[in-house]
XYZ file of C-alpha atoms in Angstrom:
640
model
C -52.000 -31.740 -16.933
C -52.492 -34.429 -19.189
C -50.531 -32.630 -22.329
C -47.327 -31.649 -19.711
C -47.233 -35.462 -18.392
C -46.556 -36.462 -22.049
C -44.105 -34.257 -22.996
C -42.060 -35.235 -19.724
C -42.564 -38.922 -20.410
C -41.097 -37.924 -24.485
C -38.496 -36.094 -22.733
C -37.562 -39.115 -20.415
C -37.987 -41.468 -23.518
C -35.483 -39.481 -25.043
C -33.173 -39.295 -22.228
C -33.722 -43.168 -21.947
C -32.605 -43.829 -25.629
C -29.560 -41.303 -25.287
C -27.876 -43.050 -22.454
C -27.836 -46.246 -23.856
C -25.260 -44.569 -26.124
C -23.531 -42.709 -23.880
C -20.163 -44.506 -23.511
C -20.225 -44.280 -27.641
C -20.684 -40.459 -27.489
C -17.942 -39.797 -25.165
C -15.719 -42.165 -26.675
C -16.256 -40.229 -30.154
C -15.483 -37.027 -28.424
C -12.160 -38.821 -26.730
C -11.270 -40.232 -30.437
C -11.829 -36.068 -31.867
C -9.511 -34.977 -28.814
C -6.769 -37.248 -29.350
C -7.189 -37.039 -33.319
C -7.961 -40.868 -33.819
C -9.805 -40.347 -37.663
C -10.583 -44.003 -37.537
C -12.157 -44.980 -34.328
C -14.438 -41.308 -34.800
C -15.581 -43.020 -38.026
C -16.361 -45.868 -36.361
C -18.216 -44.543 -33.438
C -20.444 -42.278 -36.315
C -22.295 -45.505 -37.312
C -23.961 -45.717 -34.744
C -25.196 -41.861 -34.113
C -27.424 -41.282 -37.846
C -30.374 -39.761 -37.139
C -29.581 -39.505 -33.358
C -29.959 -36.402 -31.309
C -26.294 -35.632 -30.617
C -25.309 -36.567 -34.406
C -24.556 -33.381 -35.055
C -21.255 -33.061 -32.296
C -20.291 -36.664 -33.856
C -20.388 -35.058 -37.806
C -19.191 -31.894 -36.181
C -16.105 -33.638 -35.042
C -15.412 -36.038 -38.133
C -15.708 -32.792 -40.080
C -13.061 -30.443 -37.902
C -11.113 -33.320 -38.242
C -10.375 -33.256 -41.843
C -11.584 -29.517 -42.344
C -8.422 -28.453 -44.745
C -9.664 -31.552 -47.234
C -13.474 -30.928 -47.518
C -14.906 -29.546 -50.182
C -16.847 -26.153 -49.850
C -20.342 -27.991 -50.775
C -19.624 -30.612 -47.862
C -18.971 -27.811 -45.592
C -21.970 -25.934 -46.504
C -24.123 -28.811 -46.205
C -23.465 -29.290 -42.886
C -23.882 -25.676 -41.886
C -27.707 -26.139 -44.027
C -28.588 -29.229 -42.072
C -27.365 -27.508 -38.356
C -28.169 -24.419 -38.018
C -30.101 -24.611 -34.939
C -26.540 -25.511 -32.988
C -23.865 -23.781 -32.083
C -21.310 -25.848 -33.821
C -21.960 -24.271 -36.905
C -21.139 -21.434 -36.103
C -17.586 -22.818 -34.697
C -17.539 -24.748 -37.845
C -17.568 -21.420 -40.080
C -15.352 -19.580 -37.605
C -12.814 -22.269 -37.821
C -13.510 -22.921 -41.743
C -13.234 -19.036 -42.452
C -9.820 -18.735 -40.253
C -8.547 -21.252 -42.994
C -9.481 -19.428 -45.654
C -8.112 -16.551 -44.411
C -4.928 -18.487 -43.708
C -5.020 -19.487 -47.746
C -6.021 -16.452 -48.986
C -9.281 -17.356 -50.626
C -11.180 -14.341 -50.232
C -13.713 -14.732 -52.309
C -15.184 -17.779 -50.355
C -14.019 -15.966 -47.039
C -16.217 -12.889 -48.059
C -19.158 -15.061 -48.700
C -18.991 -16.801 -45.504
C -17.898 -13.982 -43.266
C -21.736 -11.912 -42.679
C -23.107 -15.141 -41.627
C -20.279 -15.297 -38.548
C -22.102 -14.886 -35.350
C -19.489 -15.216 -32.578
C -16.916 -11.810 -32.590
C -13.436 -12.970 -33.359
C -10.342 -10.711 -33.480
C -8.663 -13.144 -35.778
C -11.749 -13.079 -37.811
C -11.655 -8.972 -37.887
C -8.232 -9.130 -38.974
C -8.128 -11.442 -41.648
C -11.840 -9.686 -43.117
C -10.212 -6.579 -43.069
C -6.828 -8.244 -45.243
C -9.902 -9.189 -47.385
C -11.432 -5.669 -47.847
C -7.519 -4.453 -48.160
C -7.512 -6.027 -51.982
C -10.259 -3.631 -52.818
C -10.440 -0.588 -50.519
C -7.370 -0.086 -49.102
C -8.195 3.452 -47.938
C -11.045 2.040 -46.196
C -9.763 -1.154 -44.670
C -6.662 0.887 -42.990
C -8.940 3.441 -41.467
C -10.397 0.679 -39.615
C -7.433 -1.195 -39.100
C -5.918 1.543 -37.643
C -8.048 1.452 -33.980
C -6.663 -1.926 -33.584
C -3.059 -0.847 -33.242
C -3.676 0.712 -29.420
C -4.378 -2.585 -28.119
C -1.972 -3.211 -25.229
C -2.494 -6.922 -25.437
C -0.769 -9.469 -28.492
C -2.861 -9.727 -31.376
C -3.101 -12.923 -33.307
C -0.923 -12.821 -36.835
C -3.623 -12.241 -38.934
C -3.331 -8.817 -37.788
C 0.302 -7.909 -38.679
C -0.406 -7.678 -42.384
C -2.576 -4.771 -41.170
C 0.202 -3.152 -39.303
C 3.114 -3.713 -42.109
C 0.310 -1.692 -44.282
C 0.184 0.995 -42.338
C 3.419 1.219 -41.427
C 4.302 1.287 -45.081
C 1.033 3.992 -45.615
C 2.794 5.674 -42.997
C -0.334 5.974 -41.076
C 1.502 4.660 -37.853
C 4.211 7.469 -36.466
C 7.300 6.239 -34.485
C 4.473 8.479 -31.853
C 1.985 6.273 -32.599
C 4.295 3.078 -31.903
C 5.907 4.319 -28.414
C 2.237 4.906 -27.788
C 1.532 1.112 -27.970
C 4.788 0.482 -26.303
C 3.746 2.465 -23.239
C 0.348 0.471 -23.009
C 2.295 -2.542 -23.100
C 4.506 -1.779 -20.446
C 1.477 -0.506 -18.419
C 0.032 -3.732 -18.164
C 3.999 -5.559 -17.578
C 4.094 -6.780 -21.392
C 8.090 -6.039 -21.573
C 8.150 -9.114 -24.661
C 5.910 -7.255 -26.462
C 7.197 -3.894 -25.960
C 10.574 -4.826 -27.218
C 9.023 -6.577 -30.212
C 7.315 -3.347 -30.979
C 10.076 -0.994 -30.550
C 12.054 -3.113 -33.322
C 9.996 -1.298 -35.603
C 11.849 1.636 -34.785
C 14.654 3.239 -36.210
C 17.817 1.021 -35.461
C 19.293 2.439 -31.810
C 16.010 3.937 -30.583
C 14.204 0.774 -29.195
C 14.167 0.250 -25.225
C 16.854 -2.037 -23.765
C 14.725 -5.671 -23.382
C 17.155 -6.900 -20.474
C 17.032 -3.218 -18.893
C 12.990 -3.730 -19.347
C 12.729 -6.782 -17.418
C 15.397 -5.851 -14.758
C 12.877 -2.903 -13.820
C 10.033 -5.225 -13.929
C 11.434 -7.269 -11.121
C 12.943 -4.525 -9.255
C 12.095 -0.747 -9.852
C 13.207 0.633 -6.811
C 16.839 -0.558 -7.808
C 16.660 0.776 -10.928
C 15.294 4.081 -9.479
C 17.711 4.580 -6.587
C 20.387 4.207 -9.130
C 19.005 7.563 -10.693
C 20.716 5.965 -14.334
C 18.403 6.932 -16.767
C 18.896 9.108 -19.739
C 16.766 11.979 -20.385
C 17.700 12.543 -23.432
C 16.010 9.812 -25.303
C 12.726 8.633 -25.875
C 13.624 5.315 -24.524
C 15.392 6.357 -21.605
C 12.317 8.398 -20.804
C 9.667 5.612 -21.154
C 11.750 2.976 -19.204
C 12.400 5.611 -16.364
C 8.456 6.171 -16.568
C 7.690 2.448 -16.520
C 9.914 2.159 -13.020
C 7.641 4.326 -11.433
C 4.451 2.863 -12.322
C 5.886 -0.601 -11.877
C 6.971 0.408 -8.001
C 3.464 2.687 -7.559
C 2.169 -0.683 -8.151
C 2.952 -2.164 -4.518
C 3.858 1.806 -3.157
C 2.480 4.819 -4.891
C 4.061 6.715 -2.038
C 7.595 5.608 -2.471
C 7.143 5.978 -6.237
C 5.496 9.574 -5.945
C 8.831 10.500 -3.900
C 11.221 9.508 -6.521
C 9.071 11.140 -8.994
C 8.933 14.186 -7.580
C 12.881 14.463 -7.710
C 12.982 13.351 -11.473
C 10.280 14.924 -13.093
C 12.217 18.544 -13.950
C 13.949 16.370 -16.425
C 10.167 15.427 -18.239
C 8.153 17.045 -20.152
C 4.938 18.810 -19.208
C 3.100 16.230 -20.905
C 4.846 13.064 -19.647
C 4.478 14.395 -16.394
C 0.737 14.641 -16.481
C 0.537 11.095 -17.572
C 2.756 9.506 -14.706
C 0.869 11.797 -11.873
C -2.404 10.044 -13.687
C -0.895 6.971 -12.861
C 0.263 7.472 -9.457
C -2.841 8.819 -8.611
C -5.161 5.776 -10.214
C -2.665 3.576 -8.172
C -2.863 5.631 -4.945
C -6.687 6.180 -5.423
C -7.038 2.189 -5.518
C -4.960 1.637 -2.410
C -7.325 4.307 -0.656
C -4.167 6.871 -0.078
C -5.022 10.430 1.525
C -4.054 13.245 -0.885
C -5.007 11.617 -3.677
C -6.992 14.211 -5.468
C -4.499 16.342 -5.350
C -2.127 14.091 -7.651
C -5.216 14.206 -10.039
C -4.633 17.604 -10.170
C -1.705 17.499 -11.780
C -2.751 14.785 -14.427
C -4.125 15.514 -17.261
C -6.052 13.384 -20.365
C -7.081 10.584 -17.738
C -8.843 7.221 -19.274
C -12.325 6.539 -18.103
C -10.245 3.460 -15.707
C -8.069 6.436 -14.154
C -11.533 8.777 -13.835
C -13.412 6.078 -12.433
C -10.852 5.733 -9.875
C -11.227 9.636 -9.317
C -14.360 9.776 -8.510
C -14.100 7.086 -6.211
C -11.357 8.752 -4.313
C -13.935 11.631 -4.329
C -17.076 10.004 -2.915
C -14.663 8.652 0.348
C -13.629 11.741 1.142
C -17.193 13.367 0.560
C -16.178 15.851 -2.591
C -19.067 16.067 -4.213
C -17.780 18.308 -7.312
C -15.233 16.421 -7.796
C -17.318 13.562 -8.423
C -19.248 15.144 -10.845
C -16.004 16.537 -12.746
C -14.817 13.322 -13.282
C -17.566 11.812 -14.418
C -18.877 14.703 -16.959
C -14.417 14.162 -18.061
C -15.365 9.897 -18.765
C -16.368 9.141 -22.513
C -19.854 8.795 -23.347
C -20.048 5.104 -23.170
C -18.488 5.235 -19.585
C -20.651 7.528 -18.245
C -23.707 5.745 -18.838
C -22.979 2.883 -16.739
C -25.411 2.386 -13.785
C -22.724 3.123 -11.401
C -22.143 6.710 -12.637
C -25.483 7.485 -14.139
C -26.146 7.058 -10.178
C -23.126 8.883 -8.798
C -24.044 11.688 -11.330
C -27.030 12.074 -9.464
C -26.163 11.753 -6.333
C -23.441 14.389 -7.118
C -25.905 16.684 -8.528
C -28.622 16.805 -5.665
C -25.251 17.482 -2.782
C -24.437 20.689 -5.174
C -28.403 21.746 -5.594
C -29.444 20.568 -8.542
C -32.338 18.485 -7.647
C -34.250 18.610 -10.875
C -31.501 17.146 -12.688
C -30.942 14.558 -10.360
C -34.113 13.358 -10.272
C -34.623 13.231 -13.728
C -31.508 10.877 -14.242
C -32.821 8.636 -10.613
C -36.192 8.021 -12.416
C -34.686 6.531 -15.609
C -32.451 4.285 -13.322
C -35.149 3.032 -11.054
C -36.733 1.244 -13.732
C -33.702 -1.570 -13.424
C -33.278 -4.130 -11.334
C -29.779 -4.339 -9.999
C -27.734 -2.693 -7.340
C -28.296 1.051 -8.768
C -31.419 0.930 -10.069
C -32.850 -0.280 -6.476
C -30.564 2.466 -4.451
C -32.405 5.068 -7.142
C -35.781 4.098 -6.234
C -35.156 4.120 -2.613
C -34.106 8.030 -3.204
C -37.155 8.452 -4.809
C -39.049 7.105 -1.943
C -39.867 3.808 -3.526
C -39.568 0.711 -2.152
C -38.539 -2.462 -3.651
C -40.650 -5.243 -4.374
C -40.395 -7.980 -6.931
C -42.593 -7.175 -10.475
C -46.120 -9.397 -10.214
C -45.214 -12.387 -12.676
C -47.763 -11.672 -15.721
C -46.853 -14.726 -17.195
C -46.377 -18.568 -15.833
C -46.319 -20.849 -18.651
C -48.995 -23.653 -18.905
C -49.197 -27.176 -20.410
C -48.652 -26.526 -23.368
C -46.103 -24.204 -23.191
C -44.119 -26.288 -21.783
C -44.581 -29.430 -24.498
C -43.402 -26.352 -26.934
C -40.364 -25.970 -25.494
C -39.627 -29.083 -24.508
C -39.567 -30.065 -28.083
C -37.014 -27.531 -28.986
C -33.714 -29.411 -30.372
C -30.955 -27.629 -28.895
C -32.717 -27.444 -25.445
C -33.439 -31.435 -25.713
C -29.189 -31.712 -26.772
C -28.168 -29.338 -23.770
C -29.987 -31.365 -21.191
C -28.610 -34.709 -22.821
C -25.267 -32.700 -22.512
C -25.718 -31.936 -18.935
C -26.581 -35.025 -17.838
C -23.478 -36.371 -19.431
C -22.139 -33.776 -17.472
C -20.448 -31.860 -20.500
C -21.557 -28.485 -18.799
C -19.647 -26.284 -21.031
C -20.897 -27.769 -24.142
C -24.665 -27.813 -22.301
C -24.304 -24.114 -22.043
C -23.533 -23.075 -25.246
C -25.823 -25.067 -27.001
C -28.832 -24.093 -24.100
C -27.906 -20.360 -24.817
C -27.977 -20.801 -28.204
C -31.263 -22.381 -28.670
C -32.734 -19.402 -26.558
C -30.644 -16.786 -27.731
C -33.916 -15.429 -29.892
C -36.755 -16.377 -27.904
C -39.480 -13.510 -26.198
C -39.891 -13.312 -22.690
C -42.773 -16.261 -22.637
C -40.522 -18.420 -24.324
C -37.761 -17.309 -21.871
C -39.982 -17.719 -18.684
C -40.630 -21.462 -20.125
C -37.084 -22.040 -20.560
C -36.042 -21.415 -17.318
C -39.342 -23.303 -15.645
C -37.708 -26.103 -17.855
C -34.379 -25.777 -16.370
C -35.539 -25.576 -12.882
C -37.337 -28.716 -13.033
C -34.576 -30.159 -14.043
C -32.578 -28.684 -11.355
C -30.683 -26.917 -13.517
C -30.758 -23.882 -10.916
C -27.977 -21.657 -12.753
C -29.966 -22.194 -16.649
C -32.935 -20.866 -14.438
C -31.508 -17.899 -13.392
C -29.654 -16.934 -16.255
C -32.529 -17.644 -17.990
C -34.816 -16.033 -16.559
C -32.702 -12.704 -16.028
C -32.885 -12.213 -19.893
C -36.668 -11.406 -19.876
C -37.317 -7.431 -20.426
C -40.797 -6.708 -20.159
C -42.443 -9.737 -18.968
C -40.652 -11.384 -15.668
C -40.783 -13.957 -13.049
C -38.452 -13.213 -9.751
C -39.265 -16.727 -8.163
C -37.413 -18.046 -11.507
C -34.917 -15.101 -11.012
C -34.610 -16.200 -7.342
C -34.750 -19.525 -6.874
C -34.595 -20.888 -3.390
C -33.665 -24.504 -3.561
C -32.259 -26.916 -0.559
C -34.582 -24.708 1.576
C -34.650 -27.159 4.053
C -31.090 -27.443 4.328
C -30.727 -23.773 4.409
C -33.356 -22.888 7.126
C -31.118 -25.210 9.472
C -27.953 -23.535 9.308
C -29.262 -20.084 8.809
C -31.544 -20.757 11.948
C -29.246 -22.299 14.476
C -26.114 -19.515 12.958
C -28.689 -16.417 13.313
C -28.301 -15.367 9.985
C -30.455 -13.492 7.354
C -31.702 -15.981 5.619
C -32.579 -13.750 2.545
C -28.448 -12.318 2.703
C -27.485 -15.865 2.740
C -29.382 -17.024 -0.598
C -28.165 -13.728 -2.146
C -24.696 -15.022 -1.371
C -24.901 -18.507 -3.058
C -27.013 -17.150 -5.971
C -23.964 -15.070 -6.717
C -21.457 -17.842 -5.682
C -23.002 -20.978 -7.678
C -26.048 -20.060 -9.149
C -26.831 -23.260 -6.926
C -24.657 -25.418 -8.752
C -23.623 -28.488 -6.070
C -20.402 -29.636 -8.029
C -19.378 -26.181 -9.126
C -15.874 -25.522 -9.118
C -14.015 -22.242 -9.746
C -10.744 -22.148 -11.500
C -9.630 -20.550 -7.644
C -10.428 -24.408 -6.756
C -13.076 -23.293 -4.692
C -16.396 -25.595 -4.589
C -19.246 -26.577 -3.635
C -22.773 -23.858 -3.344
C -20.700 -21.632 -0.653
C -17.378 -21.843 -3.163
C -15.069 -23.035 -0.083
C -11.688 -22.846 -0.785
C -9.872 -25.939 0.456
C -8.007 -24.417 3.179
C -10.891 -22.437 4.507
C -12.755 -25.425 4.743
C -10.141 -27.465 6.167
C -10.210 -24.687 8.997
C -13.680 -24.279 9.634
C -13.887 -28.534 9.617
C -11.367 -28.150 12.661
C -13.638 -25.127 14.705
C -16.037 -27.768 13.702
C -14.600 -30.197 15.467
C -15.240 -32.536 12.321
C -12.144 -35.073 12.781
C -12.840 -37.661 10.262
C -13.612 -34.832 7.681
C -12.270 -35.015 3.973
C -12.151 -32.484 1.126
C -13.689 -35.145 -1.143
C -17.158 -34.054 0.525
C -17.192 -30.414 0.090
C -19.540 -31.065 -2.710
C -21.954 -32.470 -0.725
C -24.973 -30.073 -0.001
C -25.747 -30.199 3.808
C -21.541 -30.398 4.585
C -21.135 -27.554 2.295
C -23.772 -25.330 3.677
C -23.083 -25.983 7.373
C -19.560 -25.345 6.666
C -20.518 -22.128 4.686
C -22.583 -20.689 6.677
C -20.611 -20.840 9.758
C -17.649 -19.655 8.181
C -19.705 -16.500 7.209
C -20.754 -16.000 10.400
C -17.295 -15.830 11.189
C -16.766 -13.122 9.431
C -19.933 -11.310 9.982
C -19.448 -11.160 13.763
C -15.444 -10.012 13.267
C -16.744 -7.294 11.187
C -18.862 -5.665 13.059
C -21.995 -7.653 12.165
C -21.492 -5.389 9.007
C -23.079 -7.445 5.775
C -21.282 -5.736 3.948
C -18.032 -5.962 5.077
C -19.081 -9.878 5.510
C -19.987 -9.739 2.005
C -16.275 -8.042 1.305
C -14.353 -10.893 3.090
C -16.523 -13.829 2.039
C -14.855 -12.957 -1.620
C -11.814 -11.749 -0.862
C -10.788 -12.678 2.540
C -11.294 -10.657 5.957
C -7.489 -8.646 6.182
C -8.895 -7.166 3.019
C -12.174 -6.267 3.556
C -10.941 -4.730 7.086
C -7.865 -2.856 5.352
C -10.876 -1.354 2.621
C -12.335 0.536 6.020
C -12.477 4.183 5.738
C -10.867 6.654 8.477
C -14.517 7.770 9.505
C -18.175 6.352 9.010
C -19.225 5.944 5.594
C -22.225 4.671 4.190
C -22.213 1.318 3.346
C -22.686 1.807 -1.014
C -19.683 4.207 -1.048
C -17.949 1.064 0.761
C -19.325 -1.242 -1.936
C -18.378 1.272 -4.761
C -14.553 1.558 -3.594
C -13.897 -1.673 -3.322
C -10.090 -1.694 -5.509
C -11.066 -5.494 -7.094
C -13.546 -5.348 -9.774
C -14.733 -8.685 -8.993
C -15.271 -8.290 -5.467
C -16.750 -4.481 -5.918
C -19.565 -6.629 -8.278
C -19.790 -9.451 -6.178
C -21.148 -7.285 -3.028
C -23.473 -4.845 -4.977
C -25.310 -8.124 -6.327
C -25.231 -10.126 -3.164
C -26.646 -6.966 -1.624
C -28.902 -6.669 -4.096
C -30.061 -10.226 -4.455
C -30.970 -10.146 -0.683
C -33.110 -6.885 -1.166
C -35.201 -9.274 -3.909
C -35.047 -12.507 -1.732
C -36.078 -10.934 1.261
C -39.826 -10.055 -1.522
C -39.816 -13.379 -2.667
C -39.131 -15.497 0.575
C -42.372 -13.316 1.884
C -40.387 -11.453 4.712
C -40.258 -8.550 5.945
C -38.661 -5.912 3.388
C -36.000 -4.097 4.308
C -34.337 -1.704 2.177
C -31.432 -1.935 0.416
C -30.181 1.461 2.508
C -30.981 -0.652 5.547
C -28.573 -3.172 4.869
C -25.936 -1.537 3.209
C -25.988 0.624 6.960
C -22.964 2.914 7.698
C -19.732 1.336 7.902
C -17.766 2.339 11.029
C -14.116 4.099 11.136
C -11.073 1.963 11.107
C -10.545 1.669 14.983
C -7.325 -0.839 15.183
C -7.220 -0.742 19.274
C -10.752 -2.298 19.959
C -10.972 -4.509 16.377
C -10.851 -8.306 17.456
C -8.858 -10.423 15.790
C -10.131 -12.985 13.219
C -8.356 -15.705 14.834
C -6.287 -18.152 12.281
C -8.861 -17.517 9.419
C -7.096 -18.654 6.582
């Protein structure tokens, strides 16, 4: 007890001598922002030998990088290796180099890069160009399907193969066609000006149809004819299928004799990913006419499949999704699923045991088919005394909590998952029992959740502001361990967080929700300025979810569903008749809020272990979700 006393009191010591410079620090990182050479120099003085020196000789150096020298450079990456600044350093150093062509430095440097860079890939690749051009293109050559801009470094890459001809006038409408896909008209023209002169799709045309396709459609203008004619009358329809695959599918239907067989695969795989999103009857039957799906448009397909109960189906699309797909949790699960409804049990189970294993969403709905039940691993580890003077004394964990405290949270975070980023589950577990007595709740977590063999779920699951909690969850009737699974996945338990939504707060309220739920509160003199606080943000939370739970059919779930992304939503995501609550969960069209429920849901499987409770499985809660009945559904009031 003795040895972990001392190591706080060195910790607070060093806390104590870092504040007294804390104006300096943050007016050295103002005078880097706003460029001011001099005033940086002047704030350096005072930080040699100080424990955030290396941000203040980060920043003097950045600020002159194009006039070190290489040895200066390199001295600074010898002396700081234990914080993530070099490795910005070298990124931004190398990107320089690349800019100046000096390979033979940039080859050097470029193996000891840690963070991935596209810019970085690019310009090693111009590198490796000079002396195995065969080589270099070949792996340039992936990068051109990228529907997104790429950064210049990359266009030397192109211009070579375009000049290798090892990109086809094919191979650039392909690019074009991703582009459009995801509304990128700019960069679709600028692409199709590598084509031959007159071929290129008409930019104003492009961006007419992207504001209004069913104009351009009902018109009926296009030209068959040409390639560009083709793709714009293609992009129409996927633009409109957008809001109304039905209306699009209609004027499909009366153009497609003038497309090809393969073009018309490809827009019924659209219409039907779009449809299949939107939860549209009929939808499998547009599949059928699509051919050479992506693993997006398959994973849509087998969605559509599990609503409707086709089990095959199911298990067609996801033997059709590319290796990597298919091993996702999700579909290693579905697989199984599929396989035990059409008799294979053997295989099923085979594929449910290796899932179990994991703790998430899937892995705890694959034990429960097994017959297991879930419970939280025995922690084999809790770090003592001296543990905890051992990792106390690490550098980059003693800069990140100076960093936090300063309340520089991004810069704490990179630097805290840096310093960890090679340490074994003990060191891990110590870590986070570090964080967490700090009250650094989300460091815990995250922490924590790294570990692979060795664990510790009260680290994982944190239950902080119990007190608070047990108040609202009491008086509101709610499950207390569905209610922690929420804000772990909202905040991580961060009071101040703030989402770039603008929601805040441990229960993320969104200022006009909680400006409503203030009012049902009768809260007159309430202000938006204390949303942050912890026992106005939880009762305002927690009734607001209650709200919703009791206009959903007391469905956690659905709750869950409208929490994230409002209750019109989560009610128009209903199916036509009763489905179990994970095919719900799975169908969900937004990614975020399809992830958001599974780990709520699962969070309150491992809560309910760890607040000692009764269990109840994971099945339980996710229940059956009742048909859409619109006569005898209540309204939800003025939610907002």
């Amino acid at each position: 007890m003795r040895k972990l006393w001392c190591a706080l009191v060195g910790l607070a010591a060093l806390s104590a001598q870092g504040a007294a410079l804390d104006s300096e620090f943050l007016g050295a990182r103002e005078a880097f922002r706003t460029g001011d050479v001099k005033k940086l120099d002047a704030y350096a003085v005072r930080f040699k030998e100080h424990l955030l020196e290396p941000y203040v000789s980060y920043w003097r150096l950045r600020s002159r990088l194009s006039a070190a020298s290489a040895d200066e450079i390199r001295a600074y990456f010898g002396s700081n290796q234990d914080t993530p600044l070099s490795d910005l350093l070298r990124s931004d150093w190398l990107k320089l180099l690349g800019r100046n062509q000096q390979w033979d430095t940039f080859n050097a440097e470029f193996p000891r890069v840690v963070r991935e860079d596209i810019d970085l890939t690019c310009y090693s690749l111009q590198a490796k160009l000079r002396v195995s051009p065969a080589a270099a293109l070949t792996e340039a050559r992936p990068l051109w399907f990228v529907a997104r801009e790429l950064p210049e470094s990359c266009t030397p890459l192109f211009n070579a193969l375009i000049a290798a001809k090892q990109l086809t006038e094919g191979d650039l409408w392909t690019r074009i066609r991703l582009a459009l896909e995801i509304g990128q008209t700019g960069l679709a023209q600028r692409i199709g000006e590598l084509l031959p002169a007159g071929q290129a799709p008409d930019e104003k045309l492009l961006t007419a149809v992207a504001a209004n396709p069913a104009v351009y459609l009902e018109k009926k203008a296009f030209d068959p004819k040409s390639r560009a004619g083709r793709e714009t009358a293609m992009f129409a329809v996927h633009r409109l299928a957008r809001n109304s695959p039905q209306q699009a599918a209609a004027y499909w239907v009366k153009m497609e004799p003038a497309f090809g067989a393969e073009d018309r695969a490809y827009v019924w795989g659209m219409l039907a990913y779009l449809a299949a999103m939107r939860h549209q009857p009929g939808v499998l039957e547009w599949y059928a006419r699509a051919s050479d799906l992506s693993d997006v448009q398959l994973a849509w397909k087998a969605r559509a499949a599990l609503r409707v109960g086709n089990w095959p189906e199911v298990l067609a699309a996801i033997n059709a999704m590319t290796r990597k797909e298919a091993e996702q949790g999700a579909w290693r699960y579905w697989k199984a699923r599929a396989l035990k409804a059409t008799g294979k049990q053997a295989e099923a189970e085979e594929i449910l045991k290796a899932l179990a294993g994991e703790f998430n969403f899937y892995g705890q709905l694959a034990l429960e088919d097994l017959g297991g039940k879930i419970v939280s691993p025995a922690a084999r580890f809790k770090p003592g005394a001296e543990d905890m003077r051992a990792i106390g004394q690490v550098p980059g964990l003693q800069r990140a909590l100076t960093l936090y405290r300063l309340n520089l949270r991004a810069d704490a975070n990179r630097e805290w998952l840096w310093a960890i980023r090679e340490f074994n589950d003990r060191q891990l577990i110590a870590a986070a029992e570090l964080a967490a007595r700090s009250q650094l709740y989300d460091r815990a977590i995250n922490t924590a959740d790294r570990t692979v063999e060795v664990h510790d779920f009260s680290l994982r699951y944190l239950t902080p502001y119990r007190e608070v909690l047990k108040t609202h969850v009491s008086q509101l009737d709610l499950d207390e361990a569905w209610v922690y699974g929420l804000i772990r996945q909202e905040s991580r338990f961060i009071a101040e967080a703030r989402s770039h939504a603008g929601a805040s707060g441990l229960m993320q309220l969104m200022p006009g929700t909680a400006r409503w739920v203030a009012r049902k509160l009768g809260l007159k003199d309430w202000r938006w300025s204390e949303v942050n606080e912890v026992e106005t943000n939880v009762s305002l939370g927690t009734w607001y979810l209650r709200h919703v739970y009791d206009a959903l059919d007391g469905h956690p779930v659905m709750a869950s569903a409208a929490y994230n992304a409002g209750p019109g939503r989560a009610r128009a995501w209903r199916p036509g008749g009763a489905m179990e609550g994970a095919i719900y969960a799975e169908t969900i069209p937004f990614n975020e809020t399809r992830d958001y429920v599974q780990k709520v849901m699962a969070n309150a499987s491992y809560y309910g272990h760890v607040l000692g409770r009764q269990a109840q499985s994971l099945k339980e809660r996710l229940g059956t979700v009742a048909p859409r009945q619109r006569d005898r559904e209540p309204p939800l009031g003025d939610t907002p």
